[in-house]
mmCIF file of C-alpha atoms in Angstrom:
data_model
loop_
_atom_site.group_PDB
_atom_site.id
_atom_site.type_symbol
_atom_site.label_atom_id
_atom_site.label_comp_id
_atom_site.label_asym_id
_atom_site.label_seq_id
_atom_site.Cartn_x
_atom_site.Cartn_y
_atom_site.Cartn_z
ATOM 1 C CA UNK A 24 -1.950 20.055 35.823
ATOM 2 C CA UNK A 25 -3.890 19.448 39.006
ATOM 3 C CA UNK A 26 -4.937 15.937 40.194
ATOM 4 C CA UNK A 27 -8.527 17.375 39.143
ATOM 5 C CA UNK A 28 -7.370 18.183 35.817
ATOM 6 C CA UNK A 29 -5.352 14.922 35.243
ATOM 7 C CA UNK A 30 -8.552 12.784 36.062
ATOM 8 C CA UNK A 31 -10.522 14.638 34.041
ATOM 9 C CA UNK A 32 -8.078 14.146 30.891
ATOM 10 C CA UNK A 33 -8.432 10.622 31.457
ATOM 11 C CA UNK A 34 -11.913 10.442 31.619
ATOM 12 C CA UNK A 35 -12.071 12.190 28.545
ATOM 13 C CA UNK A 36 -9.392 9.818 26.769
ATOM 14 C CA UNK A 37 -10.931 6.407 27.856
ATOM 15 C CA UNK A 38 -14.072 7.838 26.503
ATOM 16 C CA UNK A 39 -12.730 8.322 23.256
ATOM 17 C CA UNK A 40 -10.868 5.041 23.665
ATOM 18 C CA UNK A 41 -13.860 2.727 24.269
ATOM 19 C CA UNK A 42 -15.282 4.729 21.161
ATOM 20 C CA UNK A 43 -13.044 4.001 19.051
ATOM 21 C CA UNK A 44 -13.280 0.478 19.695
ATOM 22 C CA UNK A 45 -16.920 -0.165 19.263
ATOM 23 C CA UNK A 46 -17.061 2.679 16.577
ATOM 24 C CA UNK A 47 -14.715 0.382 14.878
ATOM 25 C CA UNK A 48 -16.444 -3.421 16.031
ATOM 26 C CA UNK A 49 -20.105 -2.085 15.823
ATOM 27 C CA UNK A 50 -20.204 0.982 13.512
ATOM 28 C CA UNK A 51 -21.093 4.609 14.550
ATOM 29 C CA UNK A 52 -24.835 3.535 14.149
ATOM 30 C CA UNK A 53 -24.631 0.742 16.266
ATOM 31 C CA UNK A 54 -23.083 2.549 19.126
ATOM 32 C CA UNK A 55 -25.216 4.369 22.165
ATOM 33 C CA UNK A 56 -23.661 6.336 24.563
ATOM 34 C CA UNK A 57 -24.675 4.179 26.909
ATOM 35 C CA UNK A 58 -22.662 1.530 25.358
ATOM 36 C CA UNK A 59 -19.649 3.592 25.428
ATOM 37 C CA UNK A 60 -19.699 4.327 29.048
ATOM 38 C CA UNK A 61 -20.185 0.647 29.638
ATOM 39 C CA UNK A 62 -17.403 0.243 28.045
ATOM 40 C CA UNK A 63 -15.252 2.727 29.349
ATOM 41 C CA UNK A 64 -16.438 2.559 33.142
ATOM 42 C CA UNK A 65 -17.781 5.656 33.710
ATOM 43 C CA UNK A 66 -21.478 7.110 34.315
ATOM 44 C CA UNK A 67 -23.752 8.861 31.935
ATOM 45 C CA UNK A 68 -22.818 12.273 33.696
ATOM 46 C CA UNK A 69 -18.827 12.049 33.455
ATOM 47 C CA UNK A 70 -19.959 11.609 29.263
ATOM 48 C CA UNK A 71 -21.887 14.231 28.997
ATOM 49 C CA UNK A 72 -19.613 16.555 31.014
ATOM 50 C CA UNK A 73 -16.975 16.121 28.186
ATOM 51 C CA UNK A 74 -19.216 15.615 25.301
ATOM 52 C CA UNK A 75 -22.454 17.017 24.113
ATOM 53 C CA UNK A 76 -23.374 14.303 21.837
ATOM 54 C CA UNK A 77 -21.921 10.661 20.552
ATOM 55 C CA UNK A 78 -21.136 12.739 17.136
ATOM 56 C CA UNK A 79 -18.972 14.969 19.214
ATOM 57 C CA UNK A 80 -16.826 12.103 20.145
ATOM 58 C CA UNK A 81 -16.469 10.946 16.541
ATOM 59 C CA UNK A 82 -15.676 14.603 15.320
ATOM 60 C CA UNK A 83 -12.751 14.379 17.994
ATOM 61 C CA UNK A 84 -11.158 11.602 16.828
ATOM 62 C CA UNK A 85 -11.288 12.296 13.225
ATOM 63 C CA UNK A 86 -9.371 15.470 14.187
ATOM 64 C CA UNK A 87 -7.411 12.879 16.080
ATOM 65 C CA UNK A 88 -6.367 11.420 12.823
ATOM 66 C CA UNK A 89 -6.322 14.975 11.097
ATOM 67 C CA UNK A 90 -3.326 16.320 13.850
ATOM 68 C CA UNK A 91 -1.210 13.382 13.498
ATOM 69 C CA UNK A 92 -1.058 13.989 9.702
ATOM 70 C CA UNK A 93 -0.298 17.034 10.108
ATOM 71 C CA UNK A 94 2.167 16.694 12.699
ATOM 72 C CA UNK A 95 3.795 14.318 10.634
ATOM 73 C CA UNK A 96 4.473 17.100 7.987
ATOM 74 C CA UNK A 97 4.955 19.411 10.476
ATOM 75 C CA UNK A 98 8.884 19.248 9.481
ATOM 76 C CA UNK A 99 9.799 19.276 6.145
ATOM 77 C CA UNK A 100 13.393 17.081 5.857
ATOM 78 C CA UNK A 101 16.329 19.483 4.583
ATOM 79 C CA UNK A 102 17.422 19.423 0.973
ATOM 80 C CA UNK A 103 16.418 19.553 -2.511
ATOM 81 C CA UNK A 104 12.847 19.380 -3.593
ATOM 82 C CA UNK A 105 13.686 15.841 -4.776
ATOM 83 C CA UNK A 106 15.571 15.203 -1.729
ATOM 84 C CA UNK A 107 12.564 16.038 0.010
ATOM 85 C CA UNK A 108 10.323 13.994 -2.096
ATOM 86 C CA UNK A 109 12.260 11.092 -2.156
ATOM 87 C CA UNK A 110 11.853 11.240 1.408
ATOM 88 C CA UNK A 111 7.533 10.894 1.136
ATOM 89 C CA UNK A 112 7.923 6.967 1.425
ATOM 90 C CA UNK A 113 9.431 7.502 5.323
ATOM 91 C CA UNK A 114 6.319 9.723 5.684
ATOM 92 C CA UNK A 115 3.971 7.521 4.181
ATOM 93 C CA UNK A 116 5.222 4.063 6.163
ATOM 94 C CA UNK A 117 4.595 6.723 9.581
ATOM 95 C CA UNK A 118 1.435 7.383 7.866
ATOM 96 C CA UNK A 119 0.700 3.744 7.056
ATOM 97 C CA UNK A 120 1.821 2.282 10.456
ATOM 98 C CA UNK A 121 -0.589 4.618 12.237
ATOM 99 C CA UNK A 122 -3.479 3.449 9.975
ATOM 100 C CA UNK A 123 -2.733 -0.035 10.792
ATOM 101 C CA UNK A 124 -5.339 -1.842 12.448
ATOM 102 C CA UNK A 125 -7.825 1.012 11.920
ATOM 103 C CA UNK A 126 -9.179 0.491 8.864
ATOM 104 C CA UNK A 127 -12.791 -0.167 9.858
ATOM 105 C CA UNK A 128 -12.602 3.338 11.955
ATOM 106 C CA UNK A 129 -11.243 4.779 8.447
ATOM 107 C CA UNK A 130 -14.263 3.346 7.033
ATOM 108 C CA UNK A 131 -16.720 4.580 9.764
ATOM 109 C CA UNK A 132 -15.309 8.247 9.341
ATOM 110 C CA UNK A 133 -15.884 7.970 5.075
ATOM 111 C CA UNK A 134 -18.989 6.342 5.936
ATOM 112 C CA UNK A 135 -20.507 9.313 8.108
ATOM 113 C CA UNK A 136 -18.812 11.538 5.831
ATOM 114 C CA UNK A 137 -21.014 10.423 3.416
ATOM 115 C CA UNK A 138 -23.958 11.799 5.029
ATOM 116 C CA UNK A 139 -22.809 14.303 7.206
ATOM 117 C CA UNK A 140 -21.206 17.841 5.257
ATOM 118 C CA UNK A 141 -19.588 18.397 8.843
ATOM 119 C CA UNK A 142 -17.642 15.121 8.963
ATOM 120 C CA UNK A 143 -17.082 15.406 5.265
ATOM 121 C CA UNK A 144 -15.736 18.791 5.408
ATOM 122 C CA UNK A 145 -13.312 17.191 8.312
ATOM 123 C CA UNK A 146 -12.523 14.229 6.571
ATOM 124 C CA UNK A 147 -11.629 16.108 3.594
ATOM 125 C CA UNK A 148 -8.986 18.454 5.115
ATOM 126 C CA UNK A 149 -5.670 16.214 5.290
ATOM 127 C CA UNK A 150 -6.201 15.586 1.318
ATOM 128 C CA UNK A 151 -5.936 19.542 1.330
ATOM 129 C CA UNK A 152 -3.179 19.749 3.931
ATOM 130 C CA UNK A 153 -1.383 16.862 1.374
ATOM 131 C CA UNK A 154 -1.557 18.781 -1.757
ATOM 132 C CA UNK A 155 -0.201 22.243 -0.211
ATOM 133 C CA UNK A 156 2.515 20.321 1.006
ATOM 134 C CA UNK A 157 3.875 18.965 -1.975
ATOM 135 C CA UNK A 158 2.708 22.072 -4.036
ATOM 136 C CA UNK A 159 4.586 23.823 -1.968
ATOM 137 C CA UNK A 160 7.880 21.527 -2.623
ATOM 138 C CA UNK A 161 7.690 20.781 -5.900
ATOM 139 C CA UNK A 162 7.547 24.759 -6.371
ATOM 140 C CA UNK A 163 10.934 24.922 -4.498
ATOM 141 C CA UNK A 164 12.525 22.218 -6.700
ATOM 142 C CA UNK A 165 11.060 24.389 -9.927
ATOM 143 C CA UNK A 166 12.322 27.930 -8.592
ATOM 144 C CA UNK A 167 15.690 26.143 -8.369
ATOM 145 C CA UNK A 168 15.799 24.086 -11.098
ATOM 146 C CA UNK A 169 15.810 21.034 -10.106
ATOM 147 C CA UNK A 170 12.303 20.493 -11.063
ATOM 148 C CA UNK A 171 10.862 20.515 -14.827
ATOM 149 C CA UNK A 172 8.576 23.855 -15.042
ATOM 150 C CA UNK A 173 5.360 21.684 -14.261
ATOM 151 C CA UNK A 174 2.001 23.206 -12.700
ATOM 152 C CA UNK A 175 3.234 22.838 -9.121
ATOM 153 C CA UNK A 176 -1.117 22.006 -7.990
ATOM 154 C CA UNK A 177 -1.232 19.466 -10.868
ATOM 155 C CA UNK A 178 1.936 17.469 -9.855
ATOM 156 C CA UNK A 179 0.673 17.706 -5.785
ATOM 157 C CA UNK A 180 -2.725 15.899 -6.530
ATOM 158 C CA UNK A 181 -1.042 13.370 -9.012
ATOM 159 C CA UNK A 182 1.621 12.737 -6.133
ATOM 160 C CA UNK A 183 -1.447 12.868 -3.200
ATOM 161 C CA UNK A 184 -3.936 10.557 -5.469
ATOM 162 C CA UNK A 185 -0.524 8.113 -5.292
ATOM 163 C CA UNK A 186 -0.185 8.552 -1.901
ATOM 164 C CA UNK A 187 -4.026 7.963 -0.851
ATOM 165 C CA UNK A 188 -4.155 5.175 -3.590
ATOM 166 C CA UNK A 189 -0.995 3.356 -2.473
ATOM 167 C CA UNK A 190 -2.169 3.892 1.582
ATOM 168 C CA UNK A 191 -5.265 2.459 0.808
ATOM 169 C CA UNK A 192 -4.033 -0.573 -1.098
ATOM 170 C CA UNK A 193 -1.455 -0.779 1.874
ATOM 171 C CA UNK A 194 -4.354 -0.477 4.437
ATOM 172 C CA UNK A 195 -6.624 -3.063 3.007
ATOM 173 C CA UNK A 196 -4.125 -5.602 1.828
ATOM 174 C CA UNK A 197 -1.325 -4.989 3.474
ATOM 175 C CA UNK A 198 0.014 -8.626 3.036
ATOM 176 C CA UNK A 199 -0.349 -8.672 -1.027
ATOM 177 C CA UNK A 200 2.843 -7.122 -1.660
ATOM 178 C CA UNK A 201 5.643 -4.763 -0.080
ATOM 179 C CA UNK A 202 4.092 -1.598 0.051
ATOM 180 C CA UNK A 203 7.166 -0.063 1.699
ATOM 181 C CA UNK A 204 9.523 -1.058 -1.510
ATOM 182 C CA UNK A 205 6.239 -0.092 -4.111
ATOM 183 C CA UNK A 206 6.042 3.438 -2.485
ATOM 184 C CA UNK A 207 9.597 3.733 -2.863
ATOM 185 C CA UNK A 208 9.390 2.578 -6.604
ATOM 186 C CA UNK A 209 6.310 4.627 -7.014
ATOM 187 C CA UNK A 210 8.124 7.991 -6.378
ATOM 188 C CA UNK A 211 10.922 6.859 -7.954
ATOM 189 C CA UNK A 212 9.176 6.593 -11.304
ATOM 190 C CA UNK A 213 7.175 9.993 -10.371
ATOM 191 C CA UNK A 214 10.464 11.789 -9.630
ATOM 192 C CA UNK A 215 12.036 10.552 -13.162
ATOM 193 C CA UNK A 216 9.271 12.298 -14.814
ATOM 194 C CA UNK A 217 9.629 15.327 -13.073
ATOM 195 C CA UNK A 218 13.528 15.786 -12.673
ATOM 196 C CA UNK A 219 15.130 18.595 -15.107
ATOM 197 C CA UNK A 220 17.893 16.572 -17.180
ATOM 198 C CA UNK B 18 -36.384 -16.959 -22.839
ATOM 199 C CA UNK B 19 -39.942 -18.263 -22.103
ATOM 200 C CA UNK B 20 -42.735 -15.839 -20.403
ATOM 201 C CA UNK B 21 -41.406 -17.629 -16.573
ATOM 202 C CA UNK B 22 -37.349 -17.300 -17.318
ATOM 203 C CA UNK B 23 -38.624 -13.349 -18.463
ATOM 204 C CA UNK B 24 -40.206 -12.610 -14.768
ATOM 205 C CA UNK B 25 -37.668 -14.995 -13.257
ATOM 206 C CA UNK B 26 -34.737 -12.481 -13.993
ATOM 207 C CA UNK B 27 -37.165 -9.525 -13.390
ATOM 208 C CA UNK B 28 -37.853 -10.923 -9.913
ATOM 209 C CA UNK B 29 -33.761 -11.400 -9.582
ATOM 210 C CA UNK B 30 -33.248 -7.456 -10.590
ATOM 211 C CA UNK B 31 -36.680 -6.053 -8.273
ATOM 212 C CA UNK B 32 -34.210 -7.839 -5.359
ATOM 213 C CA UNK B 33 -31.289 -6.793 -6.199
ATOM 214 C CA UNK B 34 -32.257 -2.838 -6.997
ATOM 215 C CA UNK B 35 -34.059 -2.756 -3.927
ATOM 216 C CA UNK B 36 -30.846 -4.472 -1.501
ATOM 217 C CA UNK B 37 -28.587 -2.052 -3.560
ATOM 218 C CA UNK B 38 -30.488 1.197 -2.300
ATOM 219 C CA UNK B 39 -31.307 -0.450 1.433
ATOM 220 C CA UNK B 40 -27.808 -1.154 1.871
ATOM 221 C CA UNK B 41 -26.410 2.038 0.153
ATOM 222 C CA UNK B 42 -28.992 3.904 2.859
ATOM 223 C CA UNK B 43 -28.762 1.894 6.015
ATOM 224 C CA UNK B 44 -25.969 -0.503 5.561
ATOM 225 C CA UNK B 45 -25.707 -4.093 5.131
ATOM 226 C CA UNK B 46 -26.026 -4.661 8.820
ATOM 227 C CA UNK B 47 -29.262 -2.974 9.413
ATOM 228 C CA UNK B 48 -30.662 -3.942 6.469
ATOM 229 C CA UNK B 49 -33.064 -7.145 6.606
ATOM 230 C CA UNK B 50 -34.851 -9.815 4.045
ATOM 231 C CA UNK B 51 -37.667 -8.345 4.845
ATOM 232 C CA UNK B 52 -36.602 -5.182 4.092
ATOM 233 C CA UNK B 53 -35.639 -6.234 0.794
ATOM 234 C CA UNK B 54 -39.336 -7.897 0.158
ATOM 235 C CA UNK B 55 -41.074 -5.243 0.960
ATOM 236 C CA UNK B 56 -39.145 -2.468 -1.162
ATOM 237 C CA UNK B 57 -38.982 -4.860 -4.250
ATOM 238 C CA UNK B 58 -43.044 -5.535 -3.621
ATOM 239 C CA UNK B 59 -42.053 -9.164 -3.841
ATOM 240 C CA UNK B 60 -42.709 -12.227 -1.066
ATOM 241 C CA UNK B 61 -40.334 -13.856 1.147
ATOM 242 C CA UNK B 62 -40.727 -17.223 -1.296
ATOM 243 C CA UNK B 63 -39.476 -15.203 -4.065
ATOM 244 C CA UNK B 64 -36.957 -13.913 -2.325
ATOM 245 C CA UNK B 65 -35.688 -17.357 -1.199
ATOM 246 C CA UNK B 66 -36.346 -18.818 -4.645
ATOM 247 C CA UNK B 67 -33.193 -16.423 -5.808
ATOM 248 C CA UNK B 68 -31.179 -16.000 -3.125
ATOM 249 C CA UNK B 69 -30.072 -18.343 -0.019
ATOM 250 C CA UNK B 70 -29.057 -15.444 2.623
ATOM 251 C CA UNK B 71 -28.789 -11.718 2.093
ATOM 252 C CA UNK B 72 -25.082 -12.404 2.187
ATOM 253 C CA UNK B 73 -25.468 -14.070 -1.323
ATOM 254 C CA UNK B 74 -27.364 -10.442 -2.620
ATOM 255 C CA UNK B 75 -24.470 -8.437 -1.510
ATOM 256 C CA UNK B 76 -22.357 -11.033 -2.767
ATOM 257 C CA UNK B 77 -24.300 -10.981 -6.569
ATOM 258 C CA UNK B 78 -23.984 -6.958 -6.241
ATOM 259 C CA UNK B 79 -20.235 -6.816 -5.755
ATOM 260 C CA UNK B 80 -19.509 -9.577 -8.435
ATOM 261 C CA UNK B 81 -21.775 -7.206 -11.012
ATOM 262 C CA UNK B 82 -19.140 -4.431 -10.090
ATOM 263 C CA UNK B 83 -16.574 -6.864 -10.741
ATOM 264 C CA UNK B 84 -17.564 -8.197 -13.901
ATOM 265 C CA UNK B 85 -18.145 -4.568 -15.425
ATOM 266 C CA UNK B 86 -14.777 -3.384 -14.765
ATOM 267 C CA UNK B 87 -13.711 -6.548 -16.100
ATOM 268 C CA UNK B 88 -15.626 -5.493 -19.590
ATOM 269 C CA UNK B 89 -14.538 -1.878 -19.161
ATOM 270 C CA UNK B 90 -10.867 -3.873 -19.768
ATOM 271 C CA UNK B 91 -11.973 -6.135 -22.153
ATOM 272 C CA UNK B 92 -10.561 -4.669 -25.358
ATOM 273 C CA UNK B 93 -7.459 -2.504 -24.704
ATOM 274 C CA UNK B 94 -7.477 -0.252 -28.077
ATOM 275 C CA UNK B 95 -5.403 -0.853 -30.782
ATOM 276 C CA UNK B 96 -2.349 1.240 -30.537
ATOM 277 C CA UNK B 97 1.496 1.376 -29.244
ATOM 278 C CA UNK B 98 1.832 1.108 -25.276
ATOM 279 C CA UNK B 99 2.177 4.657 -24.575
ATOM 280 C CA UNK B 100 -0.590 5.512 -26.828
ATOM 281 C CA UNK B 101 -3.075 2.660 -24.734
ATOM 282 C CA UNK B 102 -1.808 4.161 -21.603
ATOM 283 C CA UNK B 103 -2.604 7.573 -22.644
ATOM 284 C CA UNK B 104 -6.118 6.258 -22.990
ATOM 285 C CA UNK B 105 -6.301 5.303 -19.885
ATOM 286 C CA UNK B 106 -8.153 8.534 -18.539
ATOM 287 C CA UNK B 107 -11.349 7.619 -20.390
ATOM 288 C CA UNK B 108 -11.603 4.051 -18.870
ATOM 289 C CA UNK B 109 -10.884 5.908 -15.441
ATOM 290 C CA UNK B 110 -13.586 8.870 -16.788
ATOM 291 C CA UNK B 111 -16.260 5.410 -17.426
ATOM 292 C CA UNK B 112 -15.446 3.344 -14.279
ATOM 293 C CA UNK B 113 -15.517 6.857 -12.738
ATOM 294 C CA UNK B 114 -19.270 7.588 -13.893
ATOM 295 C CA UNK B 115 -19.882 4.046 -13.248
ATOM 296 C CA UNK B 116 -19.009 5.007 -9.469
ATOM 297 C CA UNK B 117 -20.774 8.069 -9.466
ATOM 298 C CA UNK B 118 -23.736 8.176 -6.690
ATOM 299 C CA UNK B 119 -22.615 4.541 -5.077
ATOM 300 C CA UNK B 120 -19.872 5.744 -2.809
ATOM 301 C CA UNK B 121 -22.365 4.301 -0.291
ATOM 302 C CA UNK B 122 -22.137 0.773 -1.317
ATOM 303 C CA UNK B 123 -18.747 0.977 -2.196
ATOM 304 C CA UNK B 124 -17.782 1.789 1.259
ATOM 305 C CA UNK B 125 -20.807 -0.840 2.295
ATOM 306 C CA UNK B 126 -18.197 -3.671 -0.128
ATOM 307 C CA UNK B 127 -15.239 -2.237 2.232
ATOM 308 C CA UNK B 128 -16.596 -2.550 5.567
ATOM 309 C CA UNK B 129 -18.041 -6.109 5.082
ATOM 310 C CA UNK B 130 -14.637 -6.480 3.484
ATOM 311 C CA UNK B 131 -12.686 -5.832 7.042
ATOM 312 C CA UNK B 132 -15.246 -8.386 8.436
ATOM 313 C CA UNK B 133 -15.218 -11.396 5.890
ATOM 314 C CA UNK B 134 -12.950 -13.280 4.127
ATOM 315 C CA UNK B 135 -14.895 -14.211 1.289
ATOM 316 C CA UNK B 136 -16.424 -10.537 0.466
ATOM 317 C CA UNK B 137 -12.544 -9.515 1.021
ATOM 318 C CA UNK B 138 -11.363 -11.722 -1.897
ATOM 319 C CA UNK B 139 -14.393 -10.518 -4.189
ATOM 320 C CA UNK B 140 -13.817 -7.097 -3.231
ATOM 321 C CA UNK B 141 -9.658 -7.121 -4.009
ATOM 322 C CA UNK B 142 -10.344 -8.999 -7.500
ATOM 323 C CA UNK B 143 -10.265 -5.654 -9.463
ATOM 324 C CA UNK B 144 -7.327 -4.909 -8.426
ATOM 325 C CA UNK B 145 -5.406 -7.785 -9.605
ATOM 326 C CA UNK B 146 -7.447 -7.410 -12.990
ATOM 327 C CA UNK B 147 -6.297 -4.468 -13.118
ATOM 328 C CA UNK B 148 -2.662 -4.888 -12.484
ATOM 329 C CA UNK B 149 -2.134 -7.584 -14.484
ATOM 330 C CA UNK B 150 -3.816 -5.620 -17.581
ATOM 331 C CA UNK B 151 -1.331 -2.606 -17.087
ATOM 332 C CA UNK B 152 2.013 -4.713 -16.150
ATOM 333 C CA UNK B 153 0.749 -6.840 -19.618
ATOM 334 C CA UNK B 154 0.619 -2.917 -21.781
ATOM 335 C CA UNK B 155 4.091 -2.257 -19.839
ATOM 336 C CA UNK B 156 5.730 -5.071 -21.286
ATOM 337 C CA UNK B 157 4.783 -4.725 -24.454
ATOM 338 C CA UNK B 158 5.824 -1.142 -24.496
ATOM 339 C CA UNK B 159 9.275 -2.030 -23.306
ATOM 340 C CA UNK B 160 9.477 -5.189 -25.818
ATOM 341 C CA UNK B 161 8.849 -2.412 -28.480
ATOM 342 C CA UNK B 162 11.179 -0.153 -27.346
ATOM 343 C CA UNK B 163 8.616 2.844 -26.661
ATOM 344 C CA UNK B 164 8.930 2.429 -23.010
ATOM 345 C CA UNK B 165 12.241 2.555 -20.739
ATOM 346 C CA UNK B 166 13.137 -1.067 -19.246
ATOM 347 C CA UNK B 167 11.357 -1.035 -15.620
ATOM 348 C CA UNK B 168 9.834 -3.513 -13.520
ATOM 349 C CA UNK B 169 6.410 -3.910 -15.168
ATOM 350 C CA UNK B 170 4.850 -5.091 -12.597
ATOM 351 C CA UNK B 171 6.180 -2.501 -10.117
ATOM 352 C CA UNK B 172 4.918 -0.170 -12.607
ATOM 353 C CA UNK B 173 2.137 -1.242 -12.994
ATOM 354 C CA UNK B 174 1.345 -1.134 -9.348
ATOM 355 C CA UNK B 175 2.201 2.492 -9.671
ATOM 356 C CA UNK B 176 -0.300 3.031 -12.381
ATOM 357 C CA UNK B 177 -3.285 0.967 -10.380
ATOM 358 C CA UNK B 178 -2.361 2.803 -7.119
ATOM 359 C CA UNK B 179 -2.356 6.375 -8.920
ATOM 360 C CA UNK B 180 -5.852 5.473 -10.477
ATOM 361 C CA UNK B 181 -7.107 4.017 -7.012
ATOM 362 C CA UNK B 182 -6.473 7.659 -5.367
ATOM 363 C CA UNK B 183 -7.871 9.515 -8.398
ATOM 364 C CA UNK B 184 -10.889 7.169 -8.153
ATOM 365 C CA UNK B 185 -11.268 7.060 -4.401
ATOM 366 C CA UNK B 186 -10.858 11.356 -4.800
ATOM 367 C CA UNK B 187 -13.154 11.548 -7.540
ATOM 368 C CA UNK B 188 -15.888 9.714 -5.774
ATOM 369 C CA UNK B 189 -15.304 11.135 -2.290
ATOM 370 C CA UNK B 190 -15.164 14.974 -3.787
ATOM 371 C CA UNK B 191 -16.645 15.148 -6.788
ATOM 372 C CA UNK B 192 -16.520 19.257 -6.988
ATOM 373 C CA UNK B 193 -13.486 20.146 -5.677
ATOM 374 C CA UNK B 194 -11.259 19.446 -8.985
ATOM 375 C CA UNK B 195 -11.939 18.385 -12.735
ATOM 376 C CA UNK B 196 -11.011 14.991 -12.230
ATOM 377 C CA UNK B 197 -10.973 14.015 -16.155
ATOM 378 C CA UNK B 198 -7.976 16.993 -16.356
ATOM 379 C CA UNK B 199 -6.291 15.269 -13.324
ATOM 380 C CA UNK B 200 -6.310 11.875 -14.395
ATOM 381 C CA UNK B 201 -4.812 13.643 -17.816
ATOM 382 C CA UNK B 202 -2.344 15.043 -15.911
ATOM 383 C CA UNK B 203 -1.176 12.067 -13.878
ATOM 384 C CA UNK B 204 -1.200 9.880 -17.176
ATOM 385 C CA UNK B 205 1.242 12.197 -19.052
ATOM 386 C CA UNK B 206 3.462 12.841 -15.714
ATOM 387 C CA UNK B 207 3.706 9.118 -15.394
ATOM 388 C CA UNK B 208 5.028 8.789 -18.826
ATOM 389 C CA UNK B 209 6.758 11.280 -19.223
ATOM 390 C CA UNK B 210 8.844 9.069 -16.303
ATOM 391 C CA UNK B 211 8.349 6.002 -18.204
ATOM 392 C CA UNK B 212 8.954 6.441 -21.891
ATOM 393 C CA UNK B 213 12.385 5.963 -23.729
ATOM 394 C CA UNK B 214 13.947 8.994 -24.578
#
């Protein structure tokens, strides 16, 4: 990378750093560009020579948000499907400790995705990426019969609608109880159901 | 109720119909009394007469929330545990059409949630209600011998996480599954892990 490249790459990250900040303090609405460049030190022109618009900015770091979940199932732990699934809670305290502290972003991007199809068709995809994940899984664990013959989609979105509902709980009110040892007990239970005896 | 209590409450409802759709359109934050006023045709007086800040709207319009899933929980049907919990898709199905079209404000109770401790203690209330009314069904069904001897209250977080996601799903994507077969699904899948054999 030349020195002209490396500057510009952090231009273009403390842009999407002081974004995220008053995106997350102020709300999407509240936020001008102009704001944002205050708040990153930089001129008008450096902005608009990495982004067209303020709503390019937010698109980027949803997809942000959308990589790192994905990343994070990039590598499927070896073993059985229940193995595997018995493993989610490790995935979903990465998960969880990367939402931490960025709920009111969270909020922004369900907010906008509210009114925007664009953003909503973004903020939509890791619930997607989720439920192929585990489809895929539980299928494994059924194919080698470890796994009762359940619909493999069906299981994924009740295991995903625990995961989301058991992040947001976490995310909101994370002090209420241990949502490390209720995830844990949570697919526990799950896996009891689905386990050929 | 006398002619003035009549238009009283009517005055109470213009306000709070017309700070519902403000905030569910603009947010809380851009949203002013005289906003309010002037979509609920009514004077500043009034308004004052009812209500001591807009905080104390938003407030009354979260507690309404509140106190209907409260009712929605009010009589558990008659019935053996497993046969209650089974039911519990068509309270999700009525809280769920109850939800329908307010995403908005829901997300509105969430973000001035992250902000303020008081509207964050209103806003986690149905979650306890609802924990306590599952864990409560749990231990009778494992009193009675229909359910296996777990943690209630661990399972019970289970069950209000698992509905959370559904919910949060249901409202964010309305299209992209049948919902009502999910929450069917998830039900029996749960207890099919927590029934004695």
């Amino acid at each position: 990378m030349s020195i002209q490249q490396h500057r510009s790459a952090e231009t273009r990250q403390k842009i999407e750093s002081a974004a995220l900040e008053l995106f997350s303090a102020n709300g999407y609405d509240a936020t001008g560009v102009a704001d944002i460049c205050a708040r990153a030190g930089i001129s008008k022109g450096a902005f608009y020579h990495h982004f067209p618009t303020k709503h390019d900015v937010f698109l980027s770091l949803l997809d942000h948000w959308v990589t790192s979940i994905h990343q994070s199932l990039a590598a499927p732990p070896e073993g059985s499907a229940a193995e595997v699934l018995r493993s989610m809670p490790d995935i979903m305290g990465r998960v969880l400790a990367d939402a931490r502290g960025r709920l009111p972003i969270f909020i922004e991007f369900w907010r906008q995705a509210s009114r925007n199809p664009v953003i909503w068709q973004a903020a939509m995809a890791p619930y997607h990426l989720f439920r192929n994940y585990f489809a895929a899984i539980i299928q494994r664990g059924i194919e080698d019969g470890s796994l009762r013959p359940v619909d493999p989609q069906a299981a994924a979105t009740t295991l995903v609608s625990l995961a989301v509902g058991l992040l947001l709980q976490g995310t909101l009110d994370p002090t209420r109880e241990d949502w490390a040892a209720a995830s844990q007990n949570s697919i526990d239970l799950f896996l009891h159901g689905l386990e050929a005896k």
